[in-house]
Tab-separated table of C-alpha atoms in Angstrom:
chain	number	residue	atom	x	y	z
D	95	GLY	CA	101.683	84.242	95.029
D	96	ILE	CA	98.355	85.196	93.524
D	97	GLN	CA	98.307	87.706	90.671
D	98	VAL	CA	95.703	90.471	90.547
D	99	GLU	CA	95.348	92.482	87.361
D	100	GLN	CA	93.077	95.480	86.977
D	101	SER	CA	91.977	97.191	83.819
D	102	PRO	CA	91.967	99.782	82.516
D	103	PRO	CA	94.831	101.452	84.388
D	104	ASP	CA	93.379	104.913	83.730
D	105	LEU	CA	89.956	106.148	82.784
D	106	ILE	CA	88.617	109.608	82.043
D	107	LEU	CA	84.862	110.142	81.960
D	108	GLN	CA	82.443	112.968	81.547
D	109	GLU	CA	80.027	113.414	84.408
D	110	GLY	CA	76.975	111.232	83.862
D	111	ALA	CA	78.762	108.496	81.925
D	112	ASN	CA	78.845	104.829	82.937
D	113	SER	CA	81.941	102.674	83.299
D	114	THR	CA	83.049	99.127	83.989
D	115	LEU	CA	86.249	98.269	85.824
D	116	ARG	CA	87.678	94.770	85.696
D	117	CYS	CA	89.723	92.659	88.074
D	118	ASN	CA	91.262	89.323	87.042
D	119	PHE	CA	92.907	87.020	89.546
D	120	SER	CA	94.999	83.929	89.083
D	121	ASP	CA	93.821	81.557	91.810
D	122	SER	CA	90.750	80.649	93.853
D	123	VAL	CA	89.828	83.165	96.534
D	124	ASN	CA	87.709	83.244	99.659
D	125	ASN	CA	87.538	87.017	99.812
D	126	LEU	CA	87.396	89.771	97.226
D	127	GLN	CA	86.932	93.419	98.102
D	128	TRP	CA	86.656	96.602	96.055
D	129	PHE	CA	87.975	99.849	97.511
D	130	HIS	CA	87.890	103.480	96.472
D	131	GLN	CA	90.874	105.606	97.436
D	132	ASN	CA	89.736	109.196	97.318
D	133	PRO	CA	92.003	112.133	96.446
D	134	TRP	CA	92.734	112.612	100.166
D	135	GLY	CA	94.126	109.093	100.383
D	136	GLN	CA	91.357	107.490	102.383
D	137	LEU	CA	90.492	103.886	101.519
D	138	ILE	CA	86.762	103.353	101.397
D	139	ASN	CA	85.272	99.852	101.456
D	140	LEU	CA	82.888	99.486	98.524
D	141	PHE	CA	82.046	95.811	98.372
D	142	TYR	CA	82.895	92.496	99.951
D	143	ILE	CA	82.075	90.203	97.040
D	144	PRO	CA	83.851	86.818	96.717
D	145	SER	CA	81.003	85.697	94.432
D	146	GLY	CA	77.680	86.882	93.082
D	147	THR	CA	76.332	90.375	92.538
D	148	LYS	CA	75.744	93.284	94.890
D	149	GLN	CA	74.450	96.790	94.387
D	150	ASN	CA	74.849	99.928	96.434
D	151	GLY	CA	73.292	103.010	94.882
D	152	ARG	CA	75.036	103.862	91.621
D	153	LEU	CA	77.661	101.185	92.175
D	154	SER	CA	77.336	97.481	91.626
D	155	ALA	CA	79.781	94.603	91.491
D	156	THR	CA	79.785	91.101	90.114
D	157	THR	CA	82.291	88.350	90.805
D	158	VAL	CA	82.410	85.153	88.771
D	159	ALA	CA	84.642	83.065	90.992
D	160	THR	CA	84.801	80.075	88.632
D	161	GLU	CA	86.205	82.306	85.879
D	162	ARG	CA	88.369	84.333	88.274
D	163	TYR	CA	87.220	87.841	87.559
D	164	SER	CA	85.201	90.621	89.113
D	165	LEU	CA	83.586	93.705	87.611
D	166	LEU	CA	82.750	97.023	89.224
D	167	TYR	CA	80.075	99.095	87.524
D	168	ILE	CA	79.737	102.822	88.074
D	169	SER	CA	76.620	104.403	86.627
D	170	SER	CA	75.862	108.105	86.177
D	171	SER	CA	79.356	109.001	87.348
D	172	GLN	CA	79.932	112.108	89.448
D	173	THR	CA	83.067	114.157	90.043
D	174	THR	CA	83.185	112.750	93.577
D	175	ASP	CA	83.737	109.286	92.072
D	176	SER	CA	87.241	110.379	91.037
D	177	GLY	CA	90.108	108.537	92.643
D	178	VAL	CA	91.717	105.128	92.444
D	179	TYR	CA	89.692	101.934	92.562
D	180	PHE	CA	91.429	98.888	93.965
D	181	CYS	CA	90.484	95.267	93.805
D	182	ALA	CA	91.981	93.079	96.545
D	183	VAL	CA	91.730	89.326	97.001
D	184	GLU	CA	92.388	86.891	99.802
D	185	ARG	CA	93.684	83.660	98.345
D	186	SER	CA	92.014	80.492	99.619
D	187	GLY	CA	93.951	79.153	102.592
D	188	TYR	CA	95.578	82.496	103.311
D	189	SER	CA	94.560	85.397	105.506
D	190	THR	CA	95.956	88.495	103.828
D	191	LEU	CA	94.770	90.672	100.947
D	192	THR	CA	96.701	91.061	97.722
D	193	PHE	CA	95.941	94.289	95.897
D	194	GLY	CA	95.874	95.044	92.208
D	195	LYS	CA	97.573	98.171	90.932
D	196	GLY	CA	94.293	100.006	90.689
D	197	THR	CA	92.293	101.925	88.114
D	198	MET	CA	92.679	105.691	88.303
D	199	LEU	CA	89.369	107.342	87.457
D	200	LEU	CA	88.918	111.007	86.666
D	201	VAL	CA	85.383	112.285	86.229
D	202	SER	CA	85.239	115.741	84.695
D	203	PRO	CA	82.248	118.099	84.997
P	295	ASN	CA	86.516	102.294	107.538
P	296	ALA	CA	84.923	103.425	110.760
P	297	GLY	CA	86.646	102.053	113.810
P	298	VAL	CA	90.225	101.357	112.704
P	299	MET	CA	92.158	104.215	114.250
P	300	GLN	CA	95.626	105.171	113.155
P	301	ASN	CA	97.924	107.842	114.492
P	302	PRO	CA	99.657	109.973	113.728
P	303	ARG	CA	98.041	110.831	110.409
P	304	HIS	CA	101.143	112.620	109.246
P	305	LEU	CA	104.682	112.240	110.505
P	306	VAL	CA	107.875	113.937	109.401
P	307	ARG	CA	111.204	112.434	110.373
P	308	ARG	CA	114.786	113.262	109.532
P	309	ARG	CA	116.975	110.538	108.085
P	310	GLY	CA	118.270	108.320	110.874
P	311	GLN	CA	115.417	108.963	113.284
P	312	GLU	CA	112.820	106.444	114.387
P	313	ALA	CA	109.175	106.387	113.323
P	314	ARG	CA	106.424	104.776	115.362
P	315	LEU	CA	102.991	104.286	113.877
P	316	ARG	CA	100.059	103.150	115.981
P	317	CYS	CA	96.891	101.282	115.096
P	318	SER	CA	93.853	100.395	117.163
P	319	PRO	CA	91.672	97.795	115.419
P	320	MET	CA	87.926	97.879	115.199
P	321	LYS	CA	86.143	96.820	118.354
P	322	GLY	CA	85.950	93.051	118.487
P	323	HIS	CA	88.747	92.505	115.965
P	324	SER	CA	91.873	90.712	117.104
P	325	HIS	CA	93.640	90.461	113.744
P	326	VAL	CA	95.710	93.376	112.488
P	327	TYR	CA	97.502	93.909	109.176
P	328	TRP	CA	99.951	96.564	108.031
P	329	TYR	CA	100.262	97.616	104.398
P	330	ARG	CA	102.539	100.133	102.743
P	331	GLN	CA	101.674	102.293	99.757
P	332	LEU	CA	104.554	103.927	97.953
P	333	PRO	CA	103.767	106.982	95.791
P	334	GLU	CA	101.794	106.099	92.659
P	335	GLU	CA	101.621	102.426	93.621
P	336	GLY	CA	99.163	99.965	95.083
P	337	LEU	CA	99.179	98.643	98.609
P	338	LYS	CA	101.730	96.010	99.547
P	339	PHE	CA	101.259	93.639	102.466
P	340	MET	CA	103.840	93.938	105.223
P	341	VAL	CA	102.793	91.995	108.312
P	342	TYR	CA	99.832	90.218	109.894
P	343	LEU	CA	99.509	90.018	113.669
P	344	GLN	CA	97.178	88.581	116.206
P	345	LYS	CA	97.319	89.560	119.868
P	346	GLU	CA	100.917	88.989	121.056
P	347	ASN	CA	101.782	86.972	117.939
P	348	ILE	CA	103.215	87.688	114.515
P	349	ILE	CA	101.389	85.379	112.119
P	350	ASP	CA	102.932	86.388	108.787
P	351	GLU	CA	105.752	88.876	108.278
P	352	SER	CA	106.658	87.835	104.751
P	353	GLY	CA	106.243	91.403	103.462
P	354	MET	CA	108.381	93.116	106.067
P	355	PRO	CA	111.831	94.393	105.131
P	356	LYS	CA	114.432	92.320	106.957
P	357	GLU	CA	116.114	95.249	108.650
P	358	ARG	CA	114.939	98.327	110.549
P	359	PHE	CA	111.238	97.386	110.513
P	360	SER	CA	109.385	95.671	113.347
P	361	ALA	CA	105.794	95.279	114.448
P	362	GLU	CA	104.015	94.247	117.589
P	363	PHE	CA	100.477	93.842	118.832
P	364	PRO	CA	100.612	93.567	122.610
P	365	LYS	CA	97.960	92.078	124.831
P	366	GLU	CA	96.946	95.580	125.860
P	367	GLY	CA	97.098	98.653	123.665
P	368	PRO	CA	97.469	99.348	119.972
P	369	SER	CA	99.565	97.640	117.363
P	370	ILE	CA	102.838	99.455	116.673
P	371	LEU	CA	104.821	99.555	113.444
P	372	ARG	CA	108.334	100.730	114.192
P	373	ILE	CA	110.856	101.900	111.622
P	374	GLN	CA	114.351	102.528	112.896
P	375	GLN	CA	116.958	104.746	111.222
P	376	VAL	CA	114.523	105.921	108.569
P	377	VAL	CA	115.710	106.618	105.024
P	378	ARG	CA	114.050	108.639	102.275
P	379	GLY	CA	112.790	105.462	100.623
P	380	ASP	CA	110.625	104.794	103.687
P	381	SER	CA	108.462	107.783	102.774
P	382	ALA	CA	105.061	106.264	102.107
P	383	ALA	CA	101.546	105.861	103.393
P	384	TYR	CA	101.213	103.094	105.953
P	385	PHE	CA	97.782	101.583	106.288
P	386	CYS	CA	96.536	99.412	109.105
P	387	ALA	CA	93.609	97.044	108.701
P	388	SER	CA	91.714	94.713	110.990
P	389	SER	CA	89.356	91.779	110.736
P	390	ALA	CA	87.463	89.391	112.966
P	391	ASN	CA	87.777	85.966	111.315
P	392	PRO	CA	90.442	85.682	108.629
P	393	GLY	CA	89.873	82.984	106.068
P	394	SER	CA	86.194	82.601	106.862
P	395	SER	CA	83.200	83.436	104.738
P	396	GLY	CA	82.048	87.004	105.219
P	397	ASN	CA	85.311	88.215	106.708
P	398	THR	CA	85.517	91.840	105.605
P	399	ILE	CA	88.849	93.569	106.196
P	400	TYR	CA	88.554	97.202	107.257
P	401	PHE	CA	91.242	99.823	106.754
P	402	GLY	CA	92.216	102.851	108.753
P	403	GLU	CA	92.825	106.250	107.197
P	404	GLY	CA	96.553	105.732	106.957
P	405	SER	CA	99.675	107.341	108.354
P	406	TRP	CA	101.748	109.396	105.926
P	407	LEU	CA	105.450	109.260	106.698
P	408	THR	CA	107.767	111.786	105.108
P	409	VAL	CA	111.501	111.420	105.604
P	410	VAL	CA	113.515	114.572	104.999
């Protein structure tokens, strides 16, 4: 099956700092999504981004499909950004998402 | 996330009992997926269903687990004779057009199963 690797596994930031999270995948995909799992366990859709760049407030994401990676940028981080960020991909020709192991982010005040 | 409804949110079962988790997909979605998240781990695919059909169950344990998505009503994930290792968060997701461009998959808020 497809491999999805996220880095770094853990990240600690001071409030206000910026960060970049990375997701590498091993095969061509027709879907890539970024999720935030908050401390209460809820999975929040951040981006649907199989290619290109999107921005939503302080968050933006870029996927370079030909090089099989995606980046999630968090600017001016806030304590509410804490949680686990997951990248998930849908391999071309398949219909299910494969998740990476996530990046655990802790933003301290 | 809005629209994928899961219940119960939390469920406690004794070893040997049965657990039933329910999922109603977003309006207009006929494709449902179940994922399991063990403590401190990522989400693992279990099963993909369309109305009245199991499309892919490659992630389902061979014994004690079953899933259905009837013509009417929610999708059900059933775990018989639960064991402590079944304690996990079970997430349901739905989509409209799997495999097509723009097909976002939406997740429910999860059902947390604790086996005591």
